[in-house]
Amino acid sequence: MKLFDLSGRVAIVTGGNGGIGLGIAQGLVECGASVVVSGRNAEKSAAAAEQLNRTRAGAAIAIECDVTVPEQVTALVSRTVDQLGGLHIMVNNAGIGIRRRPEEYTLDEYHQLMNTNMTSIFLCCQAAYFPMRDAGGGKIINIGSMASFLGHPYGPIYAASKGAVVQWSRSIAVAWAEQNIQVNCILPGWIDTELTQSARKYRTDLEARVNMRTPAGRWGTPYDLAGLACFLAAPASDYVTGTAIPVDGGYSISMP
Ligand code: NDP
């Protein structure tokens, strides 16, 4: 098997209909995988699949799923297995941000953040485990954040949810190593997407501050995440598990 070849592999990308998820889906398609792009907005998902199919005809389909609803997550995985013949790569990318100072959050916002960013990953990993185990292995890629390990004064609950993603991932990486399932996290830095466009409205100096602190001197693009995702999805990473790797232009290793 070639190191970076994903031909014959089936991937799900949650939140794959835009932003970072679509950047990752694009990379997986380019490496030969069949990809299910999933999100709540069916129209947006269909458009994303169409875009991916322009790279390789028949490479992508769209399946609607709200990752906070257990029955929808189970259905996403079983429909993928039924329609594409298996599930080898699960990219748990769907996520939201609610920016507040710690004293301002409501309990409802707390639950919204934890459900979308962490509980969904628990549900998706559990659902993906069984087809992966039965197929003799698989790759799970969970999307964390710089906030998985940095303090975030304007997003403490977001940070708590993303910190939990890393610890959950390490734990299942250990538990499921015996089943030949590798589990790793990607920690994006500041990436230009809808999510961070709203953050830049909240803090008007954010754009410039990120550029100044990032050694690469620019914000990331969704496609900047594709390379690491393909590595973590491919045979090249078969001995890599339980890691959390930044893709941040050097943001996390530079002095502010
Ligand atoms: P976007 O807001 O651009 O995209 C979010 C995606 O998640 C959409 O495709 C959306 O689709 C989907 N989504 C949201 N809620 C749900 C849900 N309940 N069920 C299913 N899908 C859902 O965000 P980004 O691309 O920026 O973020 C992607 C991931 O990367 C997130 O986990 C985010 O926390 C993380 N991240 C982003 C950073 C950045 O700088 N952009 C930095 C660090 C981490 P739909 O609306 O159709 O459901």
Coordinates of C-alpha atoms and ligand atoms in Angstrom, one line a residue:
M1 CA 0.0 0.0 0.0
K2 CA 1.4 3.4 -0.9
L3 CA 2.1 5.8 1.9
F4 CA -0.2 8.6 1.0
D5 CA -2.7 6.8 -1.2
L6 CA -6.3 6.9 0.0
S7 CA -7.9 5.1 -3.0
G8 CA -10.6 2.7 -1.9
R9 CA -10.9 4.5 1.5
V10 CA -14.2 6.0 2.7
A11 CA -14.2 9.2 4.8
I12 CA -16.8 11.2 6.6
V13 CA -16.1 14.8 7.3
T14 CA -18.6 16.4 9.7
G15 CA -19.1 20.1 9.0
G16 CA -17.6 19.2 5.7
N17 CA -19.8 21.6 3.8
G18 CA -17.7 24.7 4.4
G19 CA -14.7 26.2 6.1
I20 CA -12.0 23.9 7.5
G21 CA -14.1 20.8 6.9
L22 CA -14.3 21.5 3.2
G23 CA -10.6 22.2 3.0
I24 CA -9.9 18.8 4.5
A25 CA -12.5 17.1 2.3
Q26 CA -10.8 18.6 -0.8
G27 CA -7.4 17.1 0.3
L28 CA -8.9 13.7 1.0
V29 CA -10.5 13.6 -2.5
E30 CA -7.2 14.7 -4.1
C31 CA -5.5 11.7 -2.3
G32 CA -8.1 9.3 -3.7
A33 CA -10.7 8.9 -0.9
S34 CA -14.5 8.8 -1.3
V35 CA -15.9 11.5 1.0
V36 CA -19.2 12.1 2.7
V37 CA -19.6 15.8 3.5
S38 CA -22.1 16.3 6.3
G39 CA -23.8 19.2 7.9
R40 CA -27.2 20.4 9.0
N41 CA -27.7 22.6 5.9
A42 CA -28.5 20.2 3.1
E43 CA -28.2 22.7 0.4
K44 CA -24.8 23.8 1.4
S45 CA -23.7 20.2 1.7
A46 CA -25.0 19.3 -1.8
A47 CA -23.0 22.3 -3.2
A48 CA -19.9 21.2 -1.4
A49 CA -20.2 17.7 -2.8
E50 CA -20.7 19.1 -6.3
Q51 CA -17.6 21.2 -5.8
L52 CA -15.6 18.1 -4.8
N53 CA -16.9 16.1 -7.7
R54 CA -15.4 18.6 -10.0
T55 CA -12.0 17.5 -8.7
R56 CA -12.9 13.8 -9.2
A57 CA -16.2 12.7 -10.6
G58 CA -18.2 10.6 -8.1
A59 CA -15.7 11.3 -5.3
A60 CA -18.2 12.9 -2.8
I61 CA -21.8 12.6 -1.6
A62 CA -23.7 14.7 0.9
I63 CA -25.5 13.3 4.0
E64 CA -27.5 15.6 6.3
C65 CA -26.7 15.2 10.0
D66 CA -26.9 17.3 13.1
V67 CA -24.0 15.8 15.1
T68 CA -25.7 16.7 18.5
V69 CA -28.5 14.2 17.8
P70 CA -27.5 10.6 18.6
E71 CA -29.9 9.0 16.1
Q72 CA -28.7 11.3 13.3
V73 CA -25.1 10.3 14.0
T74 CA -25.9 6.6 13.9
A75 CA -27.8 7.1 10.7
L76 CA -24.9 9.1 9.1
V77 CA -22.5 6.2 9.8
S78 CA -24.9 3.4 8.7
R79 CA -25.9 5.2 5.5
T80 CA -22.2 5.8 4.7
V81 CA -21.4 2.1 5.2
D82 CA -24.5 1.1 3.1
Q83 CA -23.9 3.5 0.3
L84 CA -20.1 3.5 0.0
G85 CA -19.2 0.0 1.4
G86 CA -17.4 0.9 4.6
L87 CA -15.9 3.6 6.8
H88 CA -12.2 4.0 7.2
I89 CA -11.6 7.7 8.1
M90 CA -13.8 9.8 10.4
V91 CA -13.0 13.5 10.6
N92 CA -14.9 15.1 13.5
N93 CA -14.7 18.7 12.5
A94 CA -18.2 20.2 13.1
G95 CA -18.0 22.9 15.8
I96 CA -19.2 26.3 16.9
G97 CA -17.9 29.2 18.8
I98 CA -19.8 31.5 21.2
R99 CA -17.5 34.4 22.3
R100 CA -18.2 35.8 25.8
R101 CA -16.3 36.6 28.9
P102 CA -16.6 33.9 31.5
E103 CA -19.1 35.8 33.6
E104 CA -21.4 36.4 30.7
Y105 CA -22.2 32.9 29.5
T106 CA -25.7 31.4 30.1
L107 CA -26.1 27.8 31.0
D108 CA -27.9 27.2 27.7
E109 CA -24.8 28.6 25.8
Y110 CA -22.6 26.3 27.9
H111 CA -24.6 23.2 26.8
Q112 CA -24.7 24.3 23.2
L113 CA -20.9 24.6 23.1
M114 CA -20.2 21.4 24.9
N115 CA -22.9 19.4 22.9
T116 CA -21.6 20.6 19.5
N117 CA -17.9 20.6 20.2
M118 CA -17.4 17.6 22.5
T119 CA -20.5 15.4 23.0
S120 CA -20.8 15.2 19.2
I121 CA -17.2 13.9 19.0
F122 CA -18.0 11.2 21.6
L123 CA -21.1 10.2 19.6
C124 CA -19.3 10.2 16.2
C125 CA -16.3 8.2 17.5
Q126 CA -18.5 5.6 19.1
A127 CA -20.5 5.2 16.0
A128 CA -17.4 5.0 13.8
Y129 CA -15.7 2.4 16.1
F130 CA -17.9 -0.6 15.1
P131 CA -17.4 -0.5 11.3
M132 CA -13.7 0.3 11.8
R133 CA -13.2 -2.5 14.2
D134 CA -15.0 -4.9 11.8
A135 CA -12.8 -3.8 8.9
G136 CA -9.6 -4.3 10.9
G137 CA -8.8 -0.7 11.6
G138 CA -9.4 3.0 10.9
K139 CA -8.3 6.6 11.3
I140 CA -10.1 9.1 13.5
I141 CA -9.1 12.8 13.2
N142 CA -10.6 15.2 15.8
I143 CA -10.4 18.9 15.3
G144 CA -9.2 20.7 18.4
S145 CA -7.9 24.3 18.6
M146 CA -5.1 26.5 20.0
A147 CA -7.7 26.8 22.7
S148 CA -7.2 23.1 23.6
F149 CA -4.2 24.3 25.5
L150 CA -4.0 28.1 25.6
G151 CA -6.2 30.2 27.9
H152 CA -9.0 32.0 26.1
P153 CA -10.5 35.0 27.9
Y154 CA -13.2 35.5 25.3
G155 CA -14.0 31.8 24.9
P156 CA -13.5 29.8 28.1
I157 CA -16.3 27.3 27.4
Y158 CA -15.1 26.9 23.9
A159 CA -11.6 26.3 25.3
A160 CA -12.9 23.8 27.8
S161 CA -14.8 21.9 25.1
K162 CA -11.6 21.8 22.9
G163 CA -9.4 20.7 25.8
A164 CA -11.8 17.9 26.4
V165 CA -11.5 16.8 22.7
V166 CA -7.8 16.3 23.1
Q167 CA -8.1 14.2 26.3
W168 CA -10.9 12.1 24.9
S169 CA -8.8 11.5 21.8
R170 CA -5.7 10.4 23.8
S171 CA -7.9 8.1 25.8
I172 CA -9.6 6.3 22.9
A173 CA -6.2 6.2 21.1
V174 CA -5.0 4.0 23.9
A175 CA -8.2 2.0 24.2
W176 CA -8.6 1.3 20.5
A177 CA -4.9 0.7 19.5
E178 CA -5.6 -3.0 19.8
Q179 CA -8.3 -2.6 17.1
N180 CA -5.7 -0.8 14.9
I181 CA -7.6 2.5 15.1
Q182 CA -5.3 5.5 15.2
V183 CA -6.8 8.6 16.8
N184 CA -5.2 12.0 16.4
C185 CA -6.1 15.7 16.8
I186 CA -5.4 18.6 14.5
L187 CA -5.2 22.0 16.3
P188 CA -5.9 24.7 13.8
G189 CA -4.5 28.2 14.5
W190 CA -6.3 31.2 13.1
I191 CA -8.0 30.1 9.9
D192 CA -10.1 32.4 7.7
T193 CA -13.6 30.9 7.8
E194 CA -17.2 32.0 8.7
L195 CA -16.4 31.2 12.4
T196 CA -13.5 33.6 12.6
Q197 CA -15.3 36.2 10.5
S198 CA -17.7 36.6 13.4
A199 CA -14.8 36.6 15.9
R200 CA -13.3 39.5 13.9
K201 CA -16.5 41.4 14.3
Y202 CA -16.4 40.8 18.0
R203 CA -12.8 42.0 18.3
T204 CA -11.9 44.5 15.6
D205 CA -8.1 44.4 16.2
L206 CA -8.0 40.5 15.9
E207 CA -7.1 40.4 12.2
A208 CA -4.0 42.5 12.7
R209 CA -3.0 41.0 16.1
V210 CA -3.0 37.5 14.6
N211 CA -0.9 38.6 11.6
M212 CA 1.6 40.2 14.0
R213 CA 2.0 37.2 16.3
T214 CA 2.0 34.5 13.6
P215 CA 5.6 33.9 12.3
A216 CA 4.1 32.9 8.9
G217 CA 2.7 36.4 8.8
R218 CA -0.8 35.5 7.6
W219 CA -4.0 33.8 8.6
G220 CA -4.4 30.2 7.5
T221 CA -6.8 29.0 4.8
P222 CA -9.0 25.9 5.1
Y223 CA -6.8 24.1 2.6
D224 CA -3.8 24.6 4.9
L225 CA -5.3 21.9 7.0
A226 CA -5.6 19.4 4.2
G227 CA -2.0 18.1 4.2
L228 CA -1.9 17.0 7.8
A229 CA -5.4 15.5 7.6
C230 CA -4.3 13.4 4.6
F231 CA -1.2 12.3 6.4
L232 CA -3.3 11.3 9.5
A233 CA -5.8 9.5 7.2
A234 CA -3.1 7.6 5.3
P235 CA -0.9 4.5 5.9
A236 CA 2.0 6.9 6.4
S237 CA 0.7 7.6 9.9
D238 CA 0.0 4.0 11.0
Y239 CA 2.4 4.3 13.9
V240 CA 1.2 7.8 14.9
T241 CA -1.6 7.9 17.5
G242 CA -2.8 10.0 20.4
T243 CA -1.1 13.2 19.1
A244 CA -2.4 16.8 18.9
I245 CA -0.6 18.6 16.2
P246 CA -0.9 22.4 15.6
V247 CA -1.4 23.8 12.1
D248 CA -0.9 27.4 13.0
G249 CA 1.9 29.1 11.0
G250 CA 3.9 29.0 14.2
Y251 CA 1.4 31.0 16.3
S252 CA 1.7 28.7 19.3
I253 CA 5.5 28.8 19.5
S254 CA 5.9 32.5 19.2
M255 CA 6.1 35.1 21.9
P256 CA 3.2 37.5 21.8
Ligands
NDP1 P1 -17.3 27.2 10.1 O1 -18.3 27.9 10.9 O2 -16.8 27.8 8.9 O3 -17.9 25.7 9.8 C1 -18.5 25.0 10.8 C2 -19.1 23.7 10.2 O4 -19.7 22.9 11.2 C3 -20.2 24.0 9.2 O5 -19.9 23.1 8.1 C4 -21.4 23.6 9.9 O6 -22.4 23.1 8.9 C5 -21.0 22.6 10.8 N1 -21.8 22.4 12.0 C6 -22.0 23.3 13.1 N2 -22.8 22.8 14.0 C7 -23.2 21.6 13.5 C8 -24.0 20.5 14.0 N3 -24.7 20.7 15.2 N4 -24.1 19.4 13.3 C9 -23.5 19.2 12.1 N5 -22.7 20.2 11.6 C10 -22.5 21.3 12.3 O7 -16.2 26.8 11.1 P2 -14.6 26.5 10.9 O8 -14.5 25.8 9.6 O9 -13.8 27.6 11.2 O10 -14.4 25.4 12.0 C11 -14.3 24.0 11.8 C12 -13.8 23.4 13.1 O11 -12.5 23.9 13.3 C13 -14.6 23.7 14.4 O12 -14.6 22.6 15.2 C14 -13.8 24.8 15.0 O13 -14.0 24.9 16.4 C15 -12.4 24.4 14.6 N6 -11.4 25.5 14.7 C16 -11.5 26.6 13.8 C17 -10.5 27.6 13.9 C18 -10.5 28.7 12.9 O14 -9.7 29.6 13.1 N7 -11.5 28.8 12.0 C19 -9.4 27.5 14.8 C20 -9.5 26.4 15.7 C21 -10.4 25.4 15.6 P3 -24.0 23.4 9.1 O15 -24.2 24.8 9.4 O16 -24.5 23.0 7.7 O17 -24.4 22.4 10.1

